[in-house]
Coordinates of N, CA and C in Angstrom, one line a residue:
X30 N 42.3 152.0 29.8 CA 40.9 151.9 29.5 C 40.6 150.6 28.8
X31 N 41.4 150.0 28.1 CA 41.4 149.3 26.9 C 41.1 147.6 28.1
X32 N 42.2 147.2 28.8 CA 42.2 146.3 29.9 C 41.0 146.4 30.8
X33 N 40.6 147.8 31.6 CA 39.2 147.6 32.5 C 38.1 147.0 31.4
X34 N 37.7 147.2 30.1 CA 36.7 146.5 29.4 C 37.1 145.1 29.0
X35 N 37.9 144.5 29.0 CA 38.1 143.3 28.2 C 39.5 142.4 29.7
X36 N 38.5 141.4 29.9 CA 39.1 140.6 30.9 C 39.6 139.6 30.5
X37 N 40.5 139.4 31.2 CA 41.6 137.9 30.8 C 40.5 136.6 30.3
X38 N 39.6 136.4 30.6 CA 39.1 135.4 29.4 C 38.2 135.6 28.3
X39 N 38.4 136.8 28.1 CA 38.1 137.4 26.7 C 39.1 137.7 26.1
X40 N 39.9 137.7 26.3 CA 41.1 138.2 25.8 C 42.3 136.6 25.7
X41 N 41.8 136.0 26.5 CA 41.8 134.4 26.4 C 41.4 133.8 24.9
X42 N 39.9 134.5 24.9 CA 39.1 133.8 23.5 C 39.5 134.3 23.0
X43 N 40.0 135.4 22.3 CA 40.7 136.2 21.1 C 42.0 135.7 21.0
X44 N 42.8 135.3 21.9 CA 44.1 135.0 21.5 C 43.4 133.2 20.8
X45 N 42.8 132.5 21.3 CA 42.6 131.0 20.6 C 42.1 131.3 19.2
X46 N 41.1 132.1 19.0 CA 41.2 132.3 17.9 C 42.0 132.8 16.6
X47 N 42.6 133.9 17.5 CA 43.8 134.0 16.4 C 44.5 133.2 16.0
X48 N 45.2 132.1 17.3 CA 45.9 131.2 17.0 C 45.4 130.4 15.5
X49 N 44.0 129.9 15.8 CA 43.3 129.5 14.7 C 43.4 129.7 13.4
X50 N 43.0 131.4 13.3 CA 43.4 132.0 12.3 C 44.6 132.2 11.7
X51 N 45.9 132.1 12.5 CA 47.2 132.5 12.0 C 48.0 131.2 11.5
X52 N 47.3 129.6 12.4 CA 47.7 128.4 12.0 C 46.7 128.4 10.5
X53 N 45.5 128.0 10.8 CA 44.8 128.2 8.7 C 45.7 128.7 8.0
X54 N 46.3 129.7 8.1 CA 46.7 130.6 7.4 C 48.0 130.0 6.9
X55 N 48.6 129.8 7.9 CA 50.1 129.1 8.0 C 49.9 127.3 7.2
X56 N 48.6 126.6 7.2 CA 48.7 125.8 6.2 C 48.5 125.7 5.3
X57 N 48.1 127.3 4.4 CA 47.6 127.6 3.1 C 48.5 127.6 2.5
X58 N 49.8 128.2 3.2 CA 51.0 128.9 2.6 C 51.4 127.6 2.6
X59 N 51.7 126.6 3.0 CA 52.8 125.3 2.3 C 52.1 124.6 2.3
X60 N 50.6 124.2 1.2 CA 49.3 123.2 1.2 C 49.6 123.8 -0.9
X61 N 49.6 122.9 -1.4 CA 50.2 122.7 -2.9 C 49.2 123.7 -3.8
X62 N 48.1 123.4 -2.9 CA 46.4 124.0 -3.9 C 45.7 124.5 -2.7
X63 N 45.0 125.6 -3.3 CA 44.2 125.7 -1.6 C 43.1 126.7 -2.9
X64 N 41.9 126.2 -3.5 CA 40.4 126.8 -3.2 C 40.1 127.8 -2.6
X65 N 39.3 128.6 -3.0 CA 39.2 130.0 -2.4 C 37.7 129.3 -1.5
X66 N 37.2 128.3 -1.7 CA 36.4 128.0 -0.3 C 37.0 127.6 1.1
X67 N 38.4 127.2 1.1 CA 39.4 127.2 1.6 C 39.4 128.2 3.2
X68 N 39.8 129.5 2.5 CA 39.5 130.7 2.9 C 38.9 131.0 4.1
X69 N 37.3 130.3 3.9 CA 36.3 130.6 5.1 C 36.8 130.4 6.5
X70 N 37.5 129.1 6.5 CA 37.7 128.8 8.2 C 38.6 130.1 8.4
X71 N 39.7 130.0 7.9 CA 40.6 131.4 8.7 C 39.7 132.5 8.9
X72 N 39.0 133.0 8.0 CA 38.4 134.7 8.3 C 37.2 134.0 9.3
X73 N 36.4 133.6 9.3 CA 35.4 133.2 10.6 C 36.8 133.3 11.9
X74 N 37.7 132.2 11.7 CA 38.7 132.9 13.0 C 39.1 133.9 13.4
X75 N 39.0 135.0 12.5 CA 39.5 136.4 12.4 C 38.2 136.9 13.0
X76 N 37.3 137.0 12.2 CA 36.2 137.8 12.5 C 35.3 137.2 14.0
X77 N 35.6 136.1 14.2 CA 35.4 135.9 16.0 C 35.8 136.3 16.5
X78 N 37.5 136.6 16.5 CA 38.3 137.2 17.6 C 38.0 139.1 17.2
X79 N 37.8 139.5 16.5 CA 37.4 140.9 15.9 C 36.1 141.2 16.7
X80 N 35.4 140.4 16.5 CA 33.7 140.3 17.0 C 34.2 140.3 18.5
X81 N 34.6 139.8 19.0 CA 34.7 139.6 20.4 C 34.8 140.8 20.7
X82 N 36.1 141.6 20.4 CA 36.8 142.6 21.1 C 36.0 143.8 20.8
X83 N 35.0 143.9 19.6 CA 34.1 144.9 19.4 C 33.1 144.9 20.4
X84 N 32.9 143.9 20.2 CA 31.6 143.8 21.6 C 32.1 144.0 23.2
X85 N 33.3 143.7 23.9 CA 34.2 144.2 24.9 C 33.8 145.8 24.6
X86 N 34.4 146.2 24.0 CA 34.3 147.5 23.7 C 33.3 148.4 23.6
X87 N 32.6 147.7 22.9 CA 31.2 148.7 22.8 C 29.6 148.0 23.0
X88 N 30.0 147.7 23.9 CA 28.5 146.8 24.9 C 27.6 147.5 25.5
X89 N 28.1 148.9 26.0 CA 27.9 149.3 26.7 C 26.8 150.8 25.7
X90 N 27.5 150.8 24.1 CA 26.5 151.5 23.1 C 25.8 150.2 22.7
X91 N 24.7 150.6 23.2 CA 23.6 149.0 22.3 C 23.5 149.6 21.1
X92 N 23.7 150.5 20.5 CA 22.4 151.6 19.3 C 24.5 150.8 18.1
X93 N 25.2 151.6 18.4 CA 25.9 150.9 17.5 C 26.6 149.1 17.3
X94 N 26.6 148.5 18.5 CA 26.6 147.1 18.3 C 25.7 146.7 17.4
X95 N 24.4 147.3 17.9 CA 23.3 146.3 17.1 C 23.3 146.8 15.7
X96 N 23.8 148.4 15.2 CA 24.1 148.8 14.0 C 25.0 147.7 13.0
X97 N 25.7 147.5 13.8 CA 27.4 146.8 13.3 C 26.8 145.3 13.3
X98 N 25.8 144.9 13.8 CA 25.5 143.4 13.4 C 24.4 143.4 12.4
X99 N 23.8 144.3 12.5 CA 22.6 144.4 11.6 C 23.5 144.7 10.1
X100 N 24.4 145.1 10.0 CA 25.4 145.6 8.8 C 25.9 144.5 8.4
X101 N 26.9 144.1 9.4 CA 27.4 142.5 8.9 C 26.6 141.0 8.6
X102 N 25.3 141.6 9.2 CA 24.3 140.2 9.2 C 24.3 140.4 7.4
X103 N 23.5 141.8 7.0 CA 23.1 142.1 5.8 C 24.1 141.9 4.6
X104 N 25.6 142.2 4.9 CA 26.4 141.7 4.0 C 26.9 140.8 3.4
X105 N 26.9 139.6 4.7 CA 26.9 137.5 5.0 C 26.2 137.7 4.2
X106 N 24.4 138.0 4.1 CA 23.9 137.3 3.3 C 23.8 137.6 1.8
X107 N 24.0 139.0 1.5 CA 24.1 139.4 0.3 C 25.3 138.3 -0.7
X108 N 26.4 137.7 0.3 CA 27.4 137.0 -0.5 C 27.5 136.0 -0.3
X109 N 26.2 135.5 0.6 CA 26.1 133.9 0.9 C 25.5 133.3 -0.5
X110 N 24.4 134.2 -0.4 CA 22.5 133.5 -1.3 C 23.6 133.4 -2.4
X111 N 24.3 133.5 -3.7 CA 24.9 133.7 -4.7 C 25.7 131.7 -4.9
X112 N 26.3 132.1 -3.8 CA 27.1 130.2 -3.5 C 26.2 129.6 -3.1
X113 N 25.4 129.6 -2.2 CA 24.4 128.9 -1.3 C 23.4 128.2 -2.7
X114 N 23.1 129.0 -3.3 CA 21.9 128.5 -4.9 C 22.5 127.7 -5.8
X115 N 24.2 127.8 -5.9 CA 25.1 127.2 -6.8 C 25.2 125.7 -6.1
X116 N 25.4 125.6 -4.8 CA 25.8 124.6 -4.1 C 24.5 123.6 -3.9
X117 N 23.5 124.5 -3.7 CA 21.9 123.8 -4.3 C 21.8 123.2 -5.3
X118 N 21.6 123.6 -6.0 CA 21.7 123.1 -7.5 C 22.5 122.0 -7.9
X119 N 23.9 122.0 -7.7 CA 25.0 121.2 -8.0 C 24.2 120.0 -6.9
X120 N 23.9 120.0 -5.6 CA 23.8 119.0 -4.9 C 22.1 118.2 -5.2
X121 N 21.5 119.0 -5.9 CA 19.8 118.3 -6.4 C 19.9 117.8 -7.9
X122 N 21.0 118.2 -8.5 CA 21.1 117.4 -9.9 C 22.4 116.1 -9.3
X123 N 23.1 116.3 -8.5 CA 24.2 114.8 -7.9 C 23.3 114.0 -7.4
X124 N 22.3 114.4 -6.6 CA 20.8 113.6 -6.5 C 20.0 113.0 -7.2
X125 N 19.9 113.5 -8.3 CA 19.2 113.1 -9.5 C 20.0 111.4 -9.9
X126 N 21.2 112.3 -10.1 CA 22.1 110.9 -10.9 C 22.0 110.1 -10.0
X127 N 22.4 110.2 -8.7 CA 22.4 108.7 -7.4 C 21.0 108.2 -8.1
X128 N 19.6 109.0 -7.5 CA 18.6 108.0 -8.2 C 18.7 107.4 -9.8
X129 N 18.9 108.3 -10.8 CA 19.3 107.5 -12.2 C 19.8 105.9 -11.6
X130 N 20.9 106.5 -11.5 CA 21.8 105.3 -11.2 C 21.1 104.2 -10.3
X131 N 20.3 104.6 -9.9 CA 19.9 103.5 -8.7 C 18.8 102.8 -9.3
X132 N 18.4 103.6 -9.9 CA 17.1 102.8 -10.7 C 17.3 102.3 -12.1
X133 N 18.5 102.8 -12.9 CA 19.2 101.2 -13.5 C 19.5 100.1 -13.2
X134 N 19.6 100.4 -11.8 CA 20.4 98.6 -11.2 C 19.4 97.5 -11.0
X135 N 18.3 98.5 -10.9 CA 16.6 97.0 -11.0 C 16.3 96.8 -12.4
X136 N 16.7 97.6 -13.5 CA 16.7 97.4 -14.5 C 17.8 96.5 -15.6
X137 N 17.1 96.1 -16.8 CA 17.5 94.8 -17.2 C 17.5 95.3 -18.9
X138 N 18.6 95.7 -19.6 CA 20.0 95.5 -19.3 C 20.0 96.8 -18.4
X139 N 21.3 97.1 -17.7 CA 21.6 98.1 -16.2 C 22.0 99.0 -16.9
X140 N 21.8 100.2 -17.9 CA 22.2 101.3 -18.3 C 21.9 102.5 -17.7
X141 N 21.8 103.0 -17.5 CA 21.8 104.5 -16.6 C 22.2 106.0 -17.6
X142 N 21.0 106.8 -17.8 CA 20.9 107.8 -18.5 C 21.1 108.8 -17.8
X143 N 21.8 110.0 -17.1 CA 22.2 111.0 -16.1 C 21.9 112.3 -16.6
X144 N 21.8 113.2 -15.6 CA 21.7 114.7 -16.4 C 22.8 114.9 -16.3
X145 N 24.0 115.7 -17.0 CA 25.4 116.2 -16.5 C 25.3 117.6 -15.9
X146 N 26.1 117.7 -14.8 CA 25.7 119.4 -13.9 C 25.9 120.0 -14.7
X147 N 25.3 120.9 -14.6 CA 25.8 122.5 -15.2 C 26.8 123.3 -14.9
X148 N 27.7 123.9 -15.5 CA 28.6 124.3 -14.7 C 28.2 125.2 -13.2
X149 N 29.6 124.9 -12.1 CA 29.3 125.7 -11.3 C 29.6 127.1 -11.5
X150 N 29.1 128.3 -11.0 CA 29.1 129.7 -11.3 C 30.2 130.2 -10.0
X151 N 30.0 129.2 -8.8 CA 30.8 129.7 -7.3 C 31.8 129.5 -7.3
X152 N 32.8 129.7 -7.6 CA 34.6 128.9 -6.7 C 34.0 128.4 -5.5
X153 N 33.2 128.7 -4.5 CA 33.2 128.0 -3.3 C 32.6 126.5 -3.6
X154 N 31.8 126.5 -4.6 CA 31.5 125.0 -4.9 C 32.3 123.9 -5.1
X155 N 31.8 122.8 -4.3 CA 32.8 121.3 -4.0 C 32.9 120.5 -5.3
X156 N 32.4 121.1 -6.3 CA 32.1 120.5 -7.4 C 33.0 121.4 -8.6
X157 N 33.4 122.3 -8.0 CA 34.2 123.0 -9.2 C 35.5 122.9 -9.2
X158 N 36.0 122.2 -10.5 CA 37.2 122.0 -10.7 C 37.2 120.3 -11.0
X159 N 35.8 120.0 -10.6 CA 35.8 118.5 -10.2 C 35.5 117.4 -11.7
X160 N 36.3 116.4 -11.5 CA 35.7 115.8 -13.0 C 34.3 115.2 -12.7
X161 N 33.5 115.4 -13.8 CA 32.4 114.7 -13.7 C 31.8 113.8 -14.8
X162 N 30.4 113.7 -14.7 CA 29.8 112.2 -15.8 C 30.1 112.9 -16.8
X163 N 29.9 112.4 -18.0 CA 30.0 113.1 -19.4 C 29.3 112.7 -20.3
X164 N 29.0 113.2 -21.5 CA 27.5 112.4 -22.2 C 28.3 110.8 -22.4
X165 N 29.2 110.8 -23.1 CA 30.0 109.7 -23.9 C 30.3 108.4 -22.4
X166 N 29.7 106.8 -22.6 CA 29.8 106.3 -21.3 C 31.2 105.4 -21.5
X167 N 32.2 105.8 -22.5 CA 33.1 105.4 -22.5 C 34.7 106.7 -21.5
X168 N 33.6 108.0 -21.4 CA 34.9 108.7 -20.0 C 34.8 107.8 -19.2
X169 N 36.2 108.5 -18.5 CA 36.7 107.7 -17.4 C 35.9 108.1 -16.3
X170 N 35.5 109.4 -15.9 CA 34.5 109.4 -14.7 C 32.9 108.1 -14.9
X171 N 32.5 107.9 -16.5 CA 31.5 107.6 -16.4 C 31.7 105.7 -16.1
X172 N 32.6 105.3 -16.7 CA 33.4 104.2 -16.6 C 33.8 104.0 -15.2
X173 N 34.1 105.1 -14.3 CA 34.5 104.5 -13.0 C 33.0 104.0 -12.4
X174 N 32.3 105.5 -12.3 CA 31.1 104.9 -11.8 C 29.9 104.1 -12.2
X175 N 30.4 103.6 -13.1 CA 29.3 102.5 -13.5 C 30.0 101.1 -13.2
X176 N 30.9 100.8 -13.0 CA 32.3 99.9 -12.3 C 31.5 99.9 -10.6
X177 N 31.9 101.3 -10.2 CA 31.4 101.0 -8.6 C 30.2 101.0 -8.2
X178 N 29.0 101.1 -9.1 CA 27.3 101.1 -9.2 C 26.9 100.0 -9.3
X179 N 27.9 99.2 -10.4 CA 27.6 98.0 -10.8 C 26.7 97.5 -12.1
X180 N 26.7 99.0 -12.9 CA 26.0 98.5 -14.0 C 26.9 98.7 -15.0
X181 N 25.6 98.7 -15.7 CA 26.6 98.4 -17.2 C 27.1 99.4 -18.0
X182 N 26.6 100.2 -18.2 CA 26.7 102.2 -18.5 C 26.0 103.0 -17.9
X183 N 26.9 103.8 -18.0 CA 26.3 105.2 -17.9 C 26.4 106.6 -18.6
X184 N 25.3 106.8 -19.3 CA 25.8 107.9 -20.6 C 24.8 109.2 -19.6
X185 N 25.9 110.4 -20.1 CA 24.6 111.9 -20.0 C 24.1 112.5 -21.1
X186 N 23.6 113.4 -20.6 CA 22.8 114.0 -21.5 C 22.6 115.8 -20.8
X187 N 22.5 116.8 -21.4 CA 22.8 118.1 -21.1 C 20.7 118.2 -20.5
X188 N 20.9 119.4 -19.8 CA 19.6 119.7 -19.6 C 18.5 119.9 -20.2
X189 N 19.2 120.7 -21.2 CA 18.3 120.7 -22.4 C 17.9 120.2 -23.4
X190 N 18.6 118.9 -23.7 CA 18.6 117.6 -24.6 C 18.0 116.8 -24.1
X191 N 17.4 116.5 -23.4 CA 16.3 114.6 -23.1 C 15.2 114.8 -23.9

């Protein structure tokens, strides 16, 4: 029964993706550090080749397919919005500073006053774990980038301090 629903190039797509998924997986295990944002590509390979073979299978009930996407649509986003607002945030205050910074450099002497991020709340954020500016413009993150900006400092300041 299992073979009349599911034809050699569907069963084609499920084996590539597994492959996918079983290699991710195979470079996490001997990769020194691996981030739990990391994670995502393998299980999207999993849950492709899963998704495929459900739909092979049950194509033919519309009432529970569309049950089973309507469920998984609703749970994606329940555990997206949470990182998605962290990763917002973190990327409209890194924006802020590029402008600070950019609008020191017309300025005369070239100091640059920054907000410092807030911590991130997500592990999936690109920013956590990350060094960043610091009030003091003698750190070394603030020291590199005022080196590669071209000005002369750059000090922070917390959100709630200006």
């Amino acid at each position: 029964i299992l073979m009349k629903k599911i034809t050699f190039d569907e069963l084609l797509a499920v084996s590539f993706f597994l492959i996918g998924h079983l290699a991710a997986i195979y470079v996490m295990i001997f990769s020194p550090e691996h981030p739990e944002r990391t994670f995502f590509g393998g299980v999207m390979f999993l849950g492709i080749s899963i998704f495929i073979l459900i739909y092979c299978l049950f194509s033919d009930i519309k009432m529970i397919t569309l049950g089973l996407v309507i469920v998984c649509s609703i749970g994606f986003v329940i555990s997206f919005i949470p990182a998605y607002q962290d990763i917002s945030l973190s990327y409209y205050q890194t924006e802020n500073q590029y402008k600070a910074i950019e609008k020191a450099q017309q300025q005369n002497p070239k100091n640059a006053t920054v907000q410092i991020l807030t911590p991130q709340k997500s592990k999936y954020n690109a920013t956590n774990g990350v060094i960043g500016l610091a009030k003091e413009p003698w750190q070394i993150m603030n020291r590199w980038e005022s080196k590669f900006f071209g000005v002369n400092q750059i000090s922070g300041y917390y959100q709630d301090q200006k």
